[in-house]
């Protein structure tokens, strides 16, 4: 699809006008040279449905698409574009078009600049579709010459990036907890899955190595063996159950009940999610960015993560990030805790399942 990019001085005019609010959403009106009009209604969508529409529009828009996010208040998918033709495509599909300054290609270039010039332990960066910028975060360990270097690189990126500080320290959330144990290491089970007809579960890759045995109590008999572990780069692992261990496809809600998990899905910025982990149990929050890169230090850089406002602490690693009955992510790491808050990062479940050739079950 070829589109004409609109000069920035015309952006305010190009978006069209809101002409009515209707029960199904917001209706836009546009006029052509013959004064005929065409109405477009913004669809009211669930977060998973918005994610599906976002994937479809990403393919349709090509280089003129610049990311999307879910507006939970209006239940609308907001799609960033850089041309009026692309905005028209979004409106016809039922999304809310928003003409922005930075293309995805420009933001991707900014990511590469950071990777090449400022890959510093204690930093993360992710594309934020709400601000249409690359948001770079430095934790409390980044200081002195390294902080000055990072500030200089971000400043050089101009309107494409902004720098934020975190009061915590980015680290994988390993240690503590009481859900799954291996020697001195303790983590949380993510989701039960099936591979080649046999029961397995997935958890964080930084929790252990291939060949390690895992139990459901400290010093207890092994319930499974880790058959694959990927970290850094990715952060997921696959454990094959031994014997007749029960393996329901559900998540512990720590209130005497469980949430059934029937499928896996992709996160959408703005999606409301919950996390279950053995240290801090169940907390909720919102997806704030996708495809985040985190440098945990010691050469441990993980890419392609989901960034959220959901808190987590050591021992929650590997635990479940979910939205209703949909598996979304595995707890990787972050900063802060469930008293002060902070940023938390999750490995997308769909990538882990695809790599392992497994499915929720």
PDB file of C-alpha atoms in Angstrom, residues 160-278:
ATOM      1  CA  UNK A 160      12.251  10.456  18.922  1.00  0.00           C
ATOM      2  CA  UNK A 161      13.278   9.594  22.504  1.00  0.00           C
ATOM      3  CA  UNK A 162      12.960  10.622  26.132  1.00  0.00           C
ATOM      4  CA  UNK A 163      14.872   9.561  29.239  1.00  0.00           C
ATOM      5  CA  UNK A 164      13.287   8.544  32.536  1.00  0.00           C
ATOM      6  CA  UNK A 165      14.769   7.394  35.843  1.00  0.00           C
ATOM      7  CA  UNK A 166      13.708   4.444  37.977  1.00  0.00           C
ATOM      8  CA  UNK A 167      14.217   4.472  41.724  1.00  0.00           C
ATOM      9  CA  UNK A 168      14.786   0.719  41.761  1.00  0.00           C
ATOM     10  CA  UNK A 169      17.319  -1.627  40.178  1.00  0.00           C
ATOM     11  CA  UNK A 170      16.623  -3.775  37.124  1.00  0.00           C
ATOM     12  CA  UNK A 171      17.226  -7.448  37.903  1.00  0.00           C
ATOM     13  CA  UNK A 172      15.698 -10.836  37.169  1.00  0.00           C
ATOM     14  CA  UNK A 173      13.237 -11.755  39.926  1.00  0.00           C
ATOM     15  CA  UNK A 174      14.927 -14.949  41.107  1.00  0.00           C
ATOM     16  CA  UNK A 175      15.242 -16.221  44.739  1.00  0.00           C
ATOM     17  CA  UNK A 176      12.577 -16.342  47.395  1.00  0.00           C
ATOM     18  CA  UNK A 177       9.108 -17.733  46.672  1.00  0.00           C
ATOM     19  CA  UNK A 178       7.799 -21.222  47.374  1.00  0.00           C
ATOM     20  CA  UNK A 179       6.194 -22.537  44.203  1.00  0.00           C
ATOM     21  CA  UNK A 180       8.862 -24.475  42.297  1.00  0.00           C
ATOM     22  CA  UNK A 181      12.293 -25.341  43.672  1.00  0.00           C
ATOM     23  CA  UNK A 182      15.582 -26.564  42.251  1.00  0.00           C
ATOM     24  CA  UNK A 183      18.509 -26.850  44.629  1.00  0.00           C
ATOM     25  CA  UNK A 184      18.988 -23.350  46.012  1.00  0.00           C
ATOM     26  CA  UNK A 185      16.859 -21.693  43.330  1.00  0.00           C
ATOM     27  CA  UNK A 186      13.161 -20.953  43.700  1.00  0.00           C
ATOM     28  CA  UNK A 187      10.770 -19.482  41.113  1.00  0.00           C
ATOM     29  CA  UNK A 188       7.108 -19.584  40.091  1.00  0.00           C
ATOM     30  CA  UNK A 189       5.367 -21.837  37.623  1.00  0.00           C
ATOM     31  CA  UNK A 190       4.034 -20.007  34.582  1.00  0.00           C
ATOM     32  CA  UNK A 191       1.534 -22.077  32.628  1.00  0.00           C
ATOM     33  CA  UNK A 192       0.881 -25.755  32.099  1.00  0.00           C
ATOM     34  CA  UNK A 193       1.352 -26.758  28.477  1.00  0.00           C
ATOM     35  CA  UNK A 194       1.365 -29.832  26.248  1.00  0.00           C
ATOM     36  CA  UNK A 195       4.239 -30.795  23.960  1.00  0.00           C
ATOM     37  CA  UNK A 196       4.173 -33.927  21.799  1.00  0.00           C
ATOM     38  CA  UNK A 197       1.156 -35.123  23.786  1.00  0.00           C
ATOM     39  CA  UNK A 198       3.003 -34.981  27.116  1.00  0.00           C
ATOM     40  CA  UNK A 199       2.407 -32.549  30.025  1.00  0.00           C
ATOM     41  CA  UNK A 200       4.993 -29.803  30.639  1.00  0.00           C
ATOM     42  CA  UNK A 201       5.078 -26.343  32.187  1.00  0.00           C
ATOM     43  CA  UNK A 202       6.831 -23.136  31.184  1.00  0.00           C
ATOM     44  CA  UNK A 203       8.662 -20.705  33.449  1.00  0.00           C
ATOM     45  CA  UNK A 204      11.479 -18.144  33.216  1.00  0.00           C
ATOM     46  CA  UNK A 205      14.723 -19.173  31.542  1.00  0.00           C
ATOM     47  CA  UNK A 206      16.903 -17.439  34.133  1.00  0.00           C
ATOM     48  CA  UNK A 207      15.447 -19.734  36.822  1.00  0.00           C
ATOM     49  CA  UNK A 208      17.592 -22.728  35.837  1.00  0.00           C
ATOM     50  CA  UNK A 209      19.519 -24.743  33.294  1.00  0.00           C
ATOM     51  CA  UNK A 210      18.513 -27.642  31.076  1.00  0.00           C
ATOM     52  CA  UNK A 211      18.727 -30.883  33.046  1.00  0.00           C
ATOM     53  CA  UNK A 212      17.829 -29.308  36.410  1.00  0.00           C
ATOM     54  CA  UNK A 213      15.114 -31.041  38.433  1.00  0.00           C
ATOM     55  CA  UNK A 214      12.218 -29.146  39.991  1.00  0.00           C
ATOM     56  CA  UNK A 215       9.938 -29.891  42.936  1.00  0.00           C
ATOM     57  CA  UNK A 216       6.829 -28.235  44.352  1.00  0.00           C
ATOM     58  CA  UNK A 217       8.288 -27.975  47.865  1.00  0.00           C
ATOM     59  CA  UNK A 218      11.731 -27.206  49.262  1.00  0.00           C
ATOM     60  CA  UNK A 219      13.678 -30.462  49.393  1.00  0.00           C
ATOM     61  CA  UNK A 220      10.722 -32.402  47.992  1.00  0.00           C
ATOM     62  CA  UNK A 221      10.694 -35.089  45.326  1.00  0.00           C
ATOM     63  CA  UNK A 222      11.180 -33.887  41.771  1.00  0.00           C
ATOM     64  CA  UNK A 223       7.999 -33.324  39.781  1.00  0.00           C
ATOM     65  CA  UNK A 224       9.753 -32.425  36.531  1.00  0.00           C
ATOM     66  CA  UNK A 225      12.988 -31.913  34.624  1.00  0.00           C
ATOM     67  CA  UNK A 226      13.917 -28.772  32.684  1.00  0.00           C
ATOM     68  CA  UNK A 227      14.388 -29.866  29.072  1.00  0.00           C
ATOM     69  CA  UNK A 228      15.150 -26.446  27.545  1.00  0.00           C
ATOM     70  CA  UNK A 229      16.177 -23.088  28.992  1.00  0.00           C
ATOM     71  CA  UNK A 230      16.858 -19.868  27.082  1.00  0.00           C
ATOM     72  CA  UNK A 231      18.467 -16.865  28.787  1.00  0.00           C
ATOM     73  CA  UNK A 232      19.721 -14.218  28.012  1.00  0.00           C
ATOM     74  CA  UNK A 233      18.287 -13.032  24.688  1.00  0.00           C
ATOM     75  CA  UNK A 234      15.011 -14.720  25.619  1.00  0.00           C
ATOM     76  CA  UNK A 235      13.759 -15.622  29.085  1.00  0.00           C
ATOM     77  CA  UNK A 236      11.745 -18.830  28.985  1.00  0.00           C
ATOM     78  CA  UNK A 237      12.203 -22.485  29.943  1.00  0.00           C
ATOM     79  CA  UNK A 238      10.312 -25.750  29.477  1.00  0.00           C
ATOM     80  CA  UNK A 239       9.963 -28.384  32.222  1.00  0.00           C
ATOM     81  CA  UNK A 240       8.611 -31.880  31.505  1.00  0.00           C
ATOM     82  CA  UNK A 241       6.496 -33.398  34.262  1.00  0.00           C
ATOM     83  CA  UNK A 242       7.523 -36.707  35.821  1.00  0.00           C
ATOM     84  CA  UNK A 243       4.942 -39.334  36.740  1.00  0.00           C
ATOM     85  CA  UNK A 244       1.357 -38.442  37.558  1.00  0.00           C
ATOM     86  CA  UNK A 245       1.639 -34.862  38.831  1.00  0.00           C
ATOM     87  CA  UNK A 246      -1.660 -33.008  38.433  1.00  0.00           C
ATOM     88  CA  UNK A 247      -1.377 -30.272  35.794  1.00  0.00           C
ATOM     89  CA  UNK A 248      -4.630 -28.300  35.392  1.00  0.00           C
ATOM     90  CA  UNK A 249      -4.614 -25.461  32.874  1.00  0.00           C
ATOM     91  CA  UNK A 250      -5.293 -22.716  35.395  1.00  0.00           C
ATOM     92  CA  UNK A 251      -3.639 -19.988  37.464  1.00  0.00           C
ATOM     93  CA  UNK A 252      -3.711 -19.835  41.268  1.00  0.00           C
ATOM     94  CA  UNK A 253      -5.541 -16.683  42.418  1.00  0.00           C
ATOM     95  CA  UNK A 254      -4.492 -17.223  46.050  1.00  0.00           C
ATOM     96  CA  UNK A 255      -8.040 -16.741  47.331  1.00  0.00           C
ATOM     97  CA  UNK A 256      -9.160 -20.344  47.241  1.00  0.00           C
ATOM     98  CA  UNK A 257      -9.998 -20.206  43.534  1.00  0.00           C
ATOM     99  CA  UNK A 258      -8.222 -20.414  40.196  1.00  0.00           C
ATOM    100  CA  UNK A 259      -8.519 -18.779  36.786  1.00  0.00           C
ATOM    101  CA  UNK A 260      -8.951 -21.270  33.960  1.00  0.00           C
ATOM    102  CA  UNK A 261      -6.540 -20.669  31.072  1.00  0.00           C
ATOM    103  CA  UNK A 262      -7.852 -21.767  27.678  1.00  0.00           C
ATOM    104  CA  UNK A 263      -5.540 -20.055  25.204  1.00  0.00           C
ATOM    105  CA  UNK A 264      -2.473 -17.884  24.665  1.00  0.00           C
ATOM    106  CA  UNK A 265      -2.573 -14.386  23.209  1.00  0.00           C
ATOM    107  CA  UNK A 266      -0.446 -11.332  22.473  1.00  0.00           C
ATOM    108  CA  UNK A 267      -0.331  -8.248  24.668  1.00  0.00           C
ATOM    109  CA  UNK A 268      -1.633  -4.863  23.520  1.00  0.00           C
ATOM    110  CA  UNK A 269      -0.504  -1.555  25.000  1.00  0.00           C
ATOM    111  CA  UNK A 270      -3.307  -0.431  27.324  1.00  0.00           C
ATOM    112  CA  UNK A 271      -4.445  -3.995  28.087  1.00  0.00           C
ATOM    113  CA  UNK A 272      -5.428  -4.642  31.714  1.00  0.00           C
ATOM    114  CA  UNK A 273      -3.592  -7.699  33.029  1.00  0.00           C
ATOM    115  CA  UNK A 274      -3.016  -9.717  36.200  1.00  0.00           C
ATOM    116  CA  UNK A 275       0.093 -11.465  37.490  1.00  0.00           C
ATOM    117  CA  UNK A 276       0.234 -14.434  39.824  1.00  0.00           C
ATOM    118  CA  UNK A 277       3.458 -15.330  41.619  1.00  0.00           C
ATOM    119  CA  UNK A 278       4.471 -17.304  44.672  1.00  0.00           C
TER     120      UNK A 278
END
